[in-house]
Short mmCIF file of C-alpha atoms and ligand atoms in Angstrom, two decimals:
data_model
loop_
_atom_site.label_atom_id
_atom_site.label_comp_id
_atom_site.label_asym_id
_atom_site.label_seq_id
_atom_site.Cartn_x
_atom_site.Cartn_y
_atom_site.Cartn_z
CA MET A 1 98.19 129.65 83.73
CA ARG A 2 98.52 128.49 80.43
CA VAL A 3 94.78 129.06 80.14
CA MET A 4 95.08 132.67 81.54
CA LYS A 5 97.85 133.59 78.67
CA TYR A 6 95.38 132.39 75.84
CA PHE A 7 92.46 134.20 77.85
CA VAL A 8 94.38 137.70 78.04
CA GLN A 9 94.53 137.75 74.05
CA CYS A 10 90.92 138.59 73.55
CA SER A 11 88.74 140.83 75.65
CA VAL A 12 87.28 139.04 78.63
CA ARG A 13 83.82 140.44 78.21
CA GLU A 14 83.87 139.81 74.49
CA HIS A 15 85.11 136.43 74.95
CA LEU A 16 82.15 135.63 77.42
CA ARG A 17 79.83 137.13 74.99
CA THR A 18 80.97 134.93 72.30
CA MET A 19 80.83 131.60 74.44
CA PHE A 20 77.43 132.57 75.40
CA ARG A 21 76.11 133.06 72.18
CA ALA A 22 78.12 129.73 70.91
CA ALA A 23 76.77 127.60 74.03
CA ALA A 24 73.08 129.05 73.76
CA ALA A 25 72.75 128.31 69.91
CA LEU A 26 73.05 124.57 71.24
CA SER A 27 71.03 124.94 74.16
CA LEU A 28 73.91 124.50 76.09
CA LEU A 29 72.58 127.23 78.62
CA PRO A 30 73.74 125.84 81.93
CA LEU A 31 77.14 125.48 80.70
CA ALA A 32 77.35 129.19 79.67
CA PHE A 33 76.12 130.40 82.64
CA SER A 34 78.35 128.39 84.74
CA LEU A 35 81.25 129.75 82.66
CA LEU A 36 79.72 133.42 82.57
CA ALA A 37 79.27 133.35 86.56
CA ALA A 38 82.95 131.97 87.17
CA GLY A 39 84.46 134.27 84.40
CA GLN A 40 86.04 131.06 83.15
CA ALA A 41 88.24 130.62 80.19
CA PRO A 42 86.69 127.93 77.71
CA PRO A 43 87.42 124.29 78.98
CA ALA A 44 90.06 122.21 77.71
CA LEU A 45 89.36 119.81 74.89
CA LYS A 46 92.40 117.75 76.46
CA ASP A 47 90.68 117.50 79.65
CA ALA A 48 87.51 116.57 78.45
CA PHE A 49 88.86 113.46 76.81
CA LYS A 50 91.68 112.87 79.42
CA ASP A 51 90.28 109.16 79.87
CA SER A 52 89.64 108.75 76.43
CA PHE A 53 92.41 109.42 73.67
CA LEU A 54 94.68 112.46 73.07
CA ILE A 55 93.61 115.31 71.19
CA GLY A 56 95.80 116.85 68.71
CA ALA A 57 96.04 119.63 66.17
CA ALA A 58 98.42 120.17 62.67
CA LEU A 59 100.56 123.26 63.32
CA ASN A 60 101.73 125.53 60.78
CA PRO A 61 105.41 127.25 61.43
CA ALA A 62 104.08 130.29 63.02
CA GLU A 63 101.96 128.20 65.48
CA PHE A 64 104.83 126.21 66.86
CA THR A 65 107.63 129.26 66.56
CA GLU A 66 104.72 131.06 68.66
CA SER A 67 105.02 134.02 66.33
CA ASP A 68 101.12 133.48 66.20
CA ALA A 69 100.77 134.01 69.94
CA ARG A 70 96.95 133.71 69.93
CA ASP A 71 97.05 130.27 68.15
CA ALA A 72 100.13 128.90 69.85
CA ALA A 73 98.18 129.83 73.23
CA ILE A 74 95.09 127.78 72.10
CA VAL A 75 97.26 124.89 70.92
CA LYS A 76 98.76 124.88 74.59
CA ALA A 77 95.59 125.35 76.43
CA GLN A 78 93.71 122.70 74.25
CA PHE A 79 95.80 120.10 72.80
CA ASP A 80 97.78 117.47 74.07
CA SER A 81 99.26 116.15 70.76
CA ILE A 82 100.54 117.90 67.63
CA SER A 83 101.31 116.97 64.20
CA PRO A 84 103.60 119.01 61.54
CA GLU A 85 101.21 120.13 58.81
CA ASN A 86 104.05 120.54 56.07
CA VAL A 87 107.23 120.70 57.83
CA LEU A 88 108.36 117.14 57.78
CA LYS A 89 107.27 116.19 54.14
CA TRP A 90 109.97 115.26 52.07
CA GLU A 91 110.13 118.33 49.88
CA SER A 92 110.56 120.60 52.62
CA VAL A 93 112.69 118.61 54.92
CA HIS A 94 115.11 117.01 52.29
CA PRO A 95 114.69 119.40 49.03
CA GLU A 96 117.98 118.35 47.26
CA PRO A 97 120.30 115.25 47.15
CA GLY A 98 122.51 115.32 50.35
CA ARG A 99 120.74 118.40 52.00
CA TYR A 100 118.32 118.36 54.73
CA ASP A 101 116.89 121.44 56.33
CA PHE A 102 115.96 120.55 59.89
CA ASP A 103 115.50 124.22 61.08
CA LEU A 104 111.71 124.24 61.44
CA PRO A 105 111.41 120.68 62.24
CA ASP A 106 113.62 121.38 65.17
CA LYS A 107 111.46 123.96 66.28
CA TYR A 108 108.23 121.94 65.90
CA VAL A 109 109.63 118.94 67.80
CA ALA A 110 111.27 121.62 70.69
CA PHE A 111 107.78 123.16 70.89
CA GLY A 112 106.04 119.66 71.70
CA GLU A 113 108.61 118.83 74.16
CA LYS A 114 108.50 121.88 76.08
CA ASN A 115 104.75 121.40 76.29
CA HIS A 116 105.14 117.91 77.13
CA MET A 117 102.94 116.78 74.07
CA PHE A 118 102.80 113.73 72.16
CA ILE A 119 104.50 114.44 68.83
CA VAL A 120 103.79 113.14 65.56
CA GLY A 121 105.78 113.02 62.43
CA HIS A 122 104.20 113.28 59.04
CA THR A 123 105.14 112.05 56.54
CA LEU A 124 107.79 109.86 55.45
CA VAL A 125 106.69 107.95 52.11
CA TRP A 126 104.25 109.45 50.15
CA HIS A 127 103.53 110.54 46.18
CA HIS A 128 103.02 114.29 46.61
CA GLN A 129 105.31 116.68 48.21
CA THR A 130 108.26 114.16 47.03
CA PRO A 131 110.82 116.22 44.80
CA LYS A 132 111.32 114.64 41.60
CA TRP A 133 115.02 113.91 41.92
CA VAL A 134 113.98 111.41 44.29
CA PHE A 135 112.89 109.04 41.44
CA GLU A 136 115.06 110.12 38.73
CA ASP A 137 118.91 109.72 37.76
CA ALA A 138 121.04 112.67 36.75
CA LYS A 139 119.48 112.24 33.18
CA GLY A 140 115.98 112.73 34.18
CA ASN A 141 115.62 108.68 33.68
CA PRO A 142 113.72 106.82 36.54
CA VAL A 143 116.23 105.19 38.96
CA ASP A 144 116.19 101.33 39.45
CA ARG A 145 114.82 99.49 42.36
CA GLU A 146 118.20 99.38 44.67
CA THR A 147 118.89 103.07 44.11
CA LEU A 148 115.05 104.19 44.94
CA LEU A 149 115.29 101.77 48.07
CA LYS A 150 118.54 103.37 48.91
CA ARG A 151 117.45 106.90 48.89
CA MET A 152 114.15 106.16 50.98
CA ARG A 153 116.21 104.39 53.74
CA GLU A 154 118.74 107.06 53.97
CA HIS A 155 115.69 109.72 54.13
CA ILE A 156 114.25 107.72 56.74
CA GLN A 157 117.43 107.09 58.75
CA ALA A 158 118.06 110.56 58.45
CA VAL A 159 114.71 112.11 59.60
CA VAL A 160 113.47 109.57 62.09
CA GLY A 161 117.03 109.00 63.44
CA ARG A 162 117.26 112.75 64.21
CA TYR A 163 114.47 112.60 66.41
CA LYS A 164 114.75 108.99 67.77
CA GLY A 165 112.88 109.12 71.32
CA ARG A 166 111.50 112.35 70.75
CA VAL A 167 108.80 111.76 67.83
CA HIS A 168 106.69 109.33 69.30
CA GLY A 169 104.26 108.32 66.36
CA TRP A 170 105.21 108.60 62.45
CA ASP A 171 103.05 108.44 59.43
CA VAL A 172 105.42 106.13 57.63
CA VAL A 173 103.45 105.53 54.41
CA ASN A 174 100.85 107.84 53.64
CA GLU A 175 97.75 107.45 50.99
CA ALA A 176 98.98 104.30 49.07
CA LEU A 177 95.66 103.04 47.92
CA GLU A 178 93.29 104.20 45.10
CA ASP A 179 89.52 104.59 46.18
CA ASP A 180 88.90 101.14 44.86
CA GLY A 181 91.24 99.65 47.62
CA THR A 182 94.08 98.68 45.07
CA LEU A 183 97.82 99.95 45.34
CA ARG A 184 98.10 103.48 43.95
CA GLN A 185 100.33 103.78 40.79
CA THR A 186 102.81 106.14 42.18
CA PRO A 187 106.55 106.09 41.52
CA TRP A 188 107.32 104.34 44.51
CA LEU A 189 105.06 101.48 43.32
CA LYS A 190 106.38 101.25 39.96
CA ILE A 191 109.92 101.38 40.83
CA ILE A 192 110.10 98.98 43.92
CA GLY A 193 107.02 97.17 43.81
CA GLU A 194 104.57 96.66 46.55
CA GLU A 195 107.69 95.71 49.05
CA TYR A 196 108.11 99.36 49.10
CA ILE A 197 105.45 99.51 51.83
CA ALA A 198 106.90 97.31 54.09
CA LYS A 199 110.56 98.36 53.39
CA ALA A 200 109.35 101.97 54.86
CA PHE A 201 108.25 100.14 58.04
CA GLU A 202 111.31 98.34 58.43
CA PHE A 203 113.43 101.10 57.71
CA ALA A 204 111.44 103.49 60.17
CA HIS A 205 111.51 100.54 62.93
CA GLU A 206 115.33 100.44 62.57
CA ALA A 207 115.76 104.05 62.94
CA ASP A 208 113.55 104.26 66.06
CA PRO A 209 112.28 101.00 67.25
CA LYS A 210 110.04 102.38 70.06
CA ALA A 211 108.18 104.58 67.83
CA GLU A 212 104.59 104.05 66.67
CA LEU A 213 104.37 103.29 63.24
CA ASN A 214 101.31 104.15 61.21
CA TYR A 215 99.66 103.75 57.92
CA ASN A 216 97.58 107.08 57.02
CA GLU A 217 94.72 107.38 54.66
CA PHE A 218 91.68 108.97 53.64
CA SER A 219 88.21 107.82 52.66
CA LEU A 220 88.79 104.70 54.69
CA GLU A 221 85.40 105.10 56.02
CA ASN A 222 84.19 103.63 52.04
CA GLU A 223 83.93 99.90 51.86
CA ALA A 224 86.34 99.16 49.06
CA LYS A 225 88.98 101.37 49.89
CA ARG A 226 88.47 100.29 53.71
CA ASN A 227 88.83 96.49 52.70
CA GLY A 228 91.98 97.28 50.39
CA ALA A 229 93.49 98.68 53.47
CA ILE A 230 92.47 96.01 55.97
CA GLU A 231 94.04 93.36 53.33
CA LEU A 232 97.19 95.28 53.36
CA ILE A 233 97.55 95.79 56.88
CA ARG A 234 96.91 92.11 57.43
CA LYS A 235 99.16 90.91 55.13
CA LEU A 236 101.87 93.40 56.36
CA ARG A 237 101.52 92.30 60.12
CA ALA A 238 101.36 88.65 58.74
CA GLN A 239 104.96 88.97 57.49
CA GLY A 240 105.79 90.46 60.69
CA VAL A 241 106.17 94.24 59.26
CA PRO A 242 105.97 96.70 62.26
CA VAL A 243 103.00 98.50 61.74
CA THR A 244 101.35 99.75 65.08
CA GLY A 245 98.41 101.93 63.71
CA VAL A 246 96.31 103.23 61.17
CA GLY A 247 95.43 106.78 60.89
CA LEU A 248 91.82 107.19 59.20
CA GLN A 249 92.59 110.97 57.95
CA GLY A 250 88.77 112.12 58.63
CA HIS A 251 88.75 114.88 56.13
CA TYR A 252 84.48 114.94 56.52
CA LYS A 253 81.72 116.48 54.84
CA ILE A 254 78.41 117.43 56.49
CA ASP A 255 76.87 114.35 55.10
CA TRP A 256 79.54 111.82 54.56
CA PRO A 257 80.89 109.43 56.15
CA SER A 258 77.43 108.34 57.71
CA VAL A 259 77.94 107.49 61.64
CA ASP A 260 77.39 103.73 60.69
CA GLN A 261 80.11 103.95 57.83
CA LEU A 262 82.50 105.43 60.26
CA ASP A 263 81.59 102.89 63.42
CA ALA A 264 82.31 100.09 60.86
CA ALA A 265 85.39 101.62 59.97
CA ILE A 266 86.92 101.87 63.23
CA ALA A 267 85.51 98.44 64.45
CA ALA A 268 87.13 96.81 61.37
CA PHE A 269 90.39 98.24 61.95
CA ALA A 270 90.45 97.32 65.79
CA LYS A 271 89.77 93.92 64.84
CA LEU A 272 93.06 93.73 63.31
CA GLY A 273 94.70 94.60 66.65
CA VAL A 274 96.40 97.86 65.64
CA LYS A 275 95.78 101.04 67.19
CA VAL A 276 93.61 103.37 65.42
CA MET A 277 93.66 106.92 65.45
CA ILE A 278 91.78 109.87 63.65
CA THR A 279 94.64 111.71 62.18
CA GLU A 280 93.52 114.96 59.93
CA LEU A 281 89.80 115.85 61.18
CA ASP A 282 87.73 118.66 59.61
CA VAL A 283 84.22 118.94 58.46
CA ASP A 284 83.84 120.87 55.15
CA VAL A 285 80.23 122.97 55.23
CA LEU A 286 80.90 124.59 52.03
CA PRO A 287 79.26 123.37 48.87
CA PRO A 288 80.99 120.41 47.12
CA ALA A 289 82.76 121.81 44.05
CA MET A 290 83.13 118.31 42.44
CA GLN A 291 82.09 114.78 42.44
CA TYR A 292 84.91 113.41 43.78
CA ARG A 293 84.79 113.37 47.78
CA GLY A 294 88.27 112.30 48.80
CA ALA A 295 91.08 114.39 50.02
CA ASP A 296 93.64 114.19 46.98
CA ILE A 297 95.34 117.38 46.95
CA SER A 298 95.79 117.38 43.16
CA ALA A 299 92.39 118.38 42.68
CA ASN A 300 91.68 122.03 41.37
CA VAL A 301 88.19 123.56 40.74
CA GLU A 302 87.94 127.54 39.71
CA LEU A 303 86.49 129.92 42.20
CA GLN A 304 82.92 130.91 41.68
CA PRO A 305 80.56 132.71 44.02
CA LYS A 306 78.27 129.87 44.25
CA LEU A 307 81.05 127.55 45.69
CA ASN A 308 81.84 130.29 48.49
CA PRO A 309 78.66 131.53 49.99
CA TYR A 310 79.65 132.29 53.52
CA THR A 311 82.41 134.88 52.80
CA SER A 312 80.89 137.13 55.72
CA GLY A 313 80.15 134.53 58.17
CA LEU A 314 78.55 131.37 58.65
CA PRO A 315 75.01 131.58 59.32
CA ASP A 316 73.32 130.03 62.43
CA SER A 317 71.77 127.51 60.95
CA VAL A 318 74.73 126.24 59.51
CA GLN A 319 76.93 126.54 62.81
CA GLN A 320 74.18 124.44 64.37
CA THR A 321 74.12 121.49 61.57
CA LEU A 322 78.28 121.42 62.10
CA ALA A 323 77.55 121.61 65.87
CA ASN A 324 75.52 118.34 65.53
CA ARG A 325 77.56 116.82 63.24
CA TYR A 326 80.68 116.97 65.43
CA SER A 327 78.66 115.77 68.48
CA ASP A 328 77.68 112.99 66.13
CA LEU A 329 81.21 112.20 65.20
CA PHE A 330 82.74 112.27 68.67
CA GLY A 331 79.84 109.95 69.85
CA VAL A 332 81.33 107.34 67.77
CA PHE A 333 85.17 108.38 68.63
CA HIS A 334 83.88 108.08 72.31
CA LYS A 335 82.19 104.91 71.58
CA HIS A 336 85.58 103.29 70.52
CA HIS A 337 87.77 104.96 73.09
CA GLY A 338 89.32 101.83 73.97
CA VAL A 339 90.94 101.47 70.53
CA LEU A 340 90.97 104.91 69.19
CA THR A 341 94.26 106.47 70.58
CA ARG A 342 94.21 109.75 69.49
CA VAL A 343 91.71 112.45 67.54
CA THR A 344 93.82 115.03 65.74
CA PHE A 345 92.20 118.21 64.08
CA TRP A 346 93.96 119.19 60.55
CA GLY A 347 94.57 122.99 61.76
CA VAL A 348 93.84 125.03 64.73
CA THR A 349 91.46 127.77 63.43
CA ASP A 350 89.22 127.99 60.26
CA ALA A 351 91.80 130.90 59.44
CA SER A 352 94.40 128.49 58.68
CA SER A 353 92.67 125.42 57.39
CA TRP A 354 93.94 123.94 54.01
CA LEU A 355 90.18 123.74 53.06
CA ASN A 356 90.24 127.74 52.18
CA ASN A 357 92.14 126.58 49.12
CA TRP A 358 90.80 123.14 48.22
CA PRO A 359 89.84 122.13 46.19
CA VAL A 360 88.96 125.66 45.14
CA ARG A 361 91.63 128.36 46.04
CA GLY A 362 90.59 131.52 48.07
CA ARG A 363 87.22 130.34 49.63
CA THR A 364 85.99 131.19 53.36
CA SER A 365 86.10 127.61 54.98
CA TYR A 366 84.54 126.70 58.21
CA PRO A 367 85.73 123.44 59.24
CA LEU A 368 87.22 123.44 62.67
CA LEU A 369 86.17 124.10 66.41
CA PHE A 370 87.89 127.68 66.52
CA ASP A 371 86.56 130.48 64.65
CA ARG A 372 88.78 133.13 62.41
CA ASP A 373 89.12 135.22 65.80
CA GLY A 374 90.41 131.97 67.72
CA ARG A 375 87.29 131.88 69.65
CA PRO A 376 85.46 128.64 70.30
CA LYS A 377 82.48 128.09 67.77
CA PRO A 378 79.16 126.22 68.67
CA ALA A 379 80.86 123.21 67.24
CA PHE A 380 83.51 123.32 70.32
CA TYR A 381 80.62 123.51 73.10
CA SER A 382 78.98 120.38 71.22
CA VAL A 383 82.30 118.41 71.39
CA ILE A 384 82.68 119.40 75.06
CA LYS A 385 79.18 118.35 75.80
CA ALA A 386 79.66 115.12 74.02
CA ALA A 387 82.58 114.49 76.16
CA ARG A 388 80.76 115.37 79.48
CA GLU A 389 77.81 113.12 78.40
CA ALA A 390 80.02 110.05 77.31
CA SER A 391 81.75 110.31 80.88
CA ALA A 392 78.47 110.77 82.91
CA ALA A 393 77.21 107.55 81.07
CA LYS A 394 80.60 105.76 82.27
O1 G3I B 401 105.21 127.65 51.33
C1 G3I B 401 104.56 127.96 50.05
C2 G3I B 401 104.86 129.30 49.76
O2 G3I B 401 106.21 130.02 49.89
C3 G3I B 401 104.47 129.63 48.33
O3 G3I B 401 104.39 130.85 48.25
C4 G3I B 401 102.86 129.21 48.31
C5 G3I B 401 102.30 129.05 47.06
O4 G3I B 401 101.46 128.33 46.80
O5 G3I B 401 103.15 127.70 48.49
C6 G3I B 401 103.26 127.38 49.75
O6 G3I B 401 103.28 126.30 49.99
C7 G3I B 401 102.01 125.45 50.25
C8 G3I B 401 101.95 124.59 51.47
O7 G3I B 401 100.77 123.92 51.60
C9 G3I B 401 102.16 125.77 52.82
O8 G3I B 401 101.02 126.39 52.88
C10 G3I B 401 101.92 124.55 49.07
O9 G3I B 401 101.44 125.34 47.78
C11 G3I B 401 100.49 123.48 49.17
O10 G3I B 401 100.59 122.87 48.15
C12 G3I B 401 100.75 123.26 50.51
O11 G3I B 401 99.48 122.25 51.03
C13 G3I B 401 99.58 121.35 51.86
C14 G3I B 401 99.03 120.11 51.18
O12 G3I B 401 99.11 118.95 52.35
C15 G3I B 401 100.29 119.54 50.44
O13 G3I B 401 101.62 119.32 51.11
C16 G3I B 401 98.30 121.95 52.93
O14 G3I B 401 98.84 122.95 53.43
C17 G3I B 401 98.20 120.59 53.99
O15 G3I B 401 97.13 120.82 54.77
C18 G3I B 401 98.04 119.26 53.30
O16 G3I B 401 97.82 118.12 53.94
C19 G3I B 401 97.37 117.21 53.45
C20 G3I B 401 98.29 116.05 54.35
O17 G3I B 401 99.79 116.02 54.27
C21 G3I B 401 98.04 114.64 54.01
N1 G3I B 401 96.50 114.23 53.85
C22 G3I B 401 95.50 115.20 53.01
C23 G3I B 401 96.29 116.90 53.67
C24 G3I B 401 94.93 117.76 53.21
O18 G3I B 401 95.50 117.96 51.65
#
């Protein structure tokens, strides 16, 4: 029924034609023919991986309020976990001292509950998207340690407390490390000291003792940063701090990380005894705009035509490269299905991906499994195929 609602959004014939082209491009002819013969909607990612891990997507307000009916239908048909792309960040939910705006977060959580999904909260303590007032007194001077700890606790109590038992997992601390694995010099660190990380987890646990509490970070596939994160999590757990998981964001390129780097990173975190999840998956196929390869949102490069080569569509050869890349990534994810609990895409279709505006504003990007018209891409079928092959091999 849910699949049918999505299916009626596009013309059946056109949809089948697209599915056929996509699958044919990958030599998935048997799959394409069987779908054509049965006149079926595309298979569901959440079904394909139901014995392995949850499959999620980050949603924008139009998707979870269903004003974007097409994307909402895709989400309901395909995913069993959701993350809020922006609405639970400090600047959105708590823009001024003493003023919370729970309108959109309430709608986000209601959408997840209505559709029986695993609901993620993103994110409590981050250096970006946190208003300046949090770190300053009335005169604009930095606040002292006790004041900032008090503000952090009050924020976490209010936000986590409101959704106690309803939001199932929180990204408690986001991006606390530099690329070399040392602690990032944020106002949190400068004012409170390194204990701010333990405190954030303790406050979150106090507000909802049953919620999954995760440390979320990008570029953990690189050895230096990975080692820093391992050290951090080992230390926190040794002190009894309630860290239950680590999120590898998964903002990947066509050629980074290697399959071996990814495999080693998942294995290394699994060894710590925490849950591991891929929390913000996408694969950037556009030419690199800079040498820096992380996902720090402060990067900003001027738009030039050579950085935006696919404005009128992605060539078949690049579709195929992307499909192969996704197949390789999911091969590694599946290998770790015992410890990997969730794989979440950072967006639903290419149209709404943050990569259309980062690190260059206004590019046409193709990082996800559904195209700008909401149709499954060859990469979608390669992921489904990877799931079927992995199940058959069990
Ligand atoms: O909503 C305003 C709109 O009113 C205004 O007109 C417009 C002008 O720029 O900005 C809109 O806000 C933007 C917001 O996204 C919603 O689209 C912000 O400028 C923009 O900075 C913000 O970017 C988000 C970014 O985090 C910063 O919060 C991206 O959508 C979001 O995908 C990205 O997500 C992060 C994760 O939280 C952490 N890991 C990295 C990941 C990618 O950067």
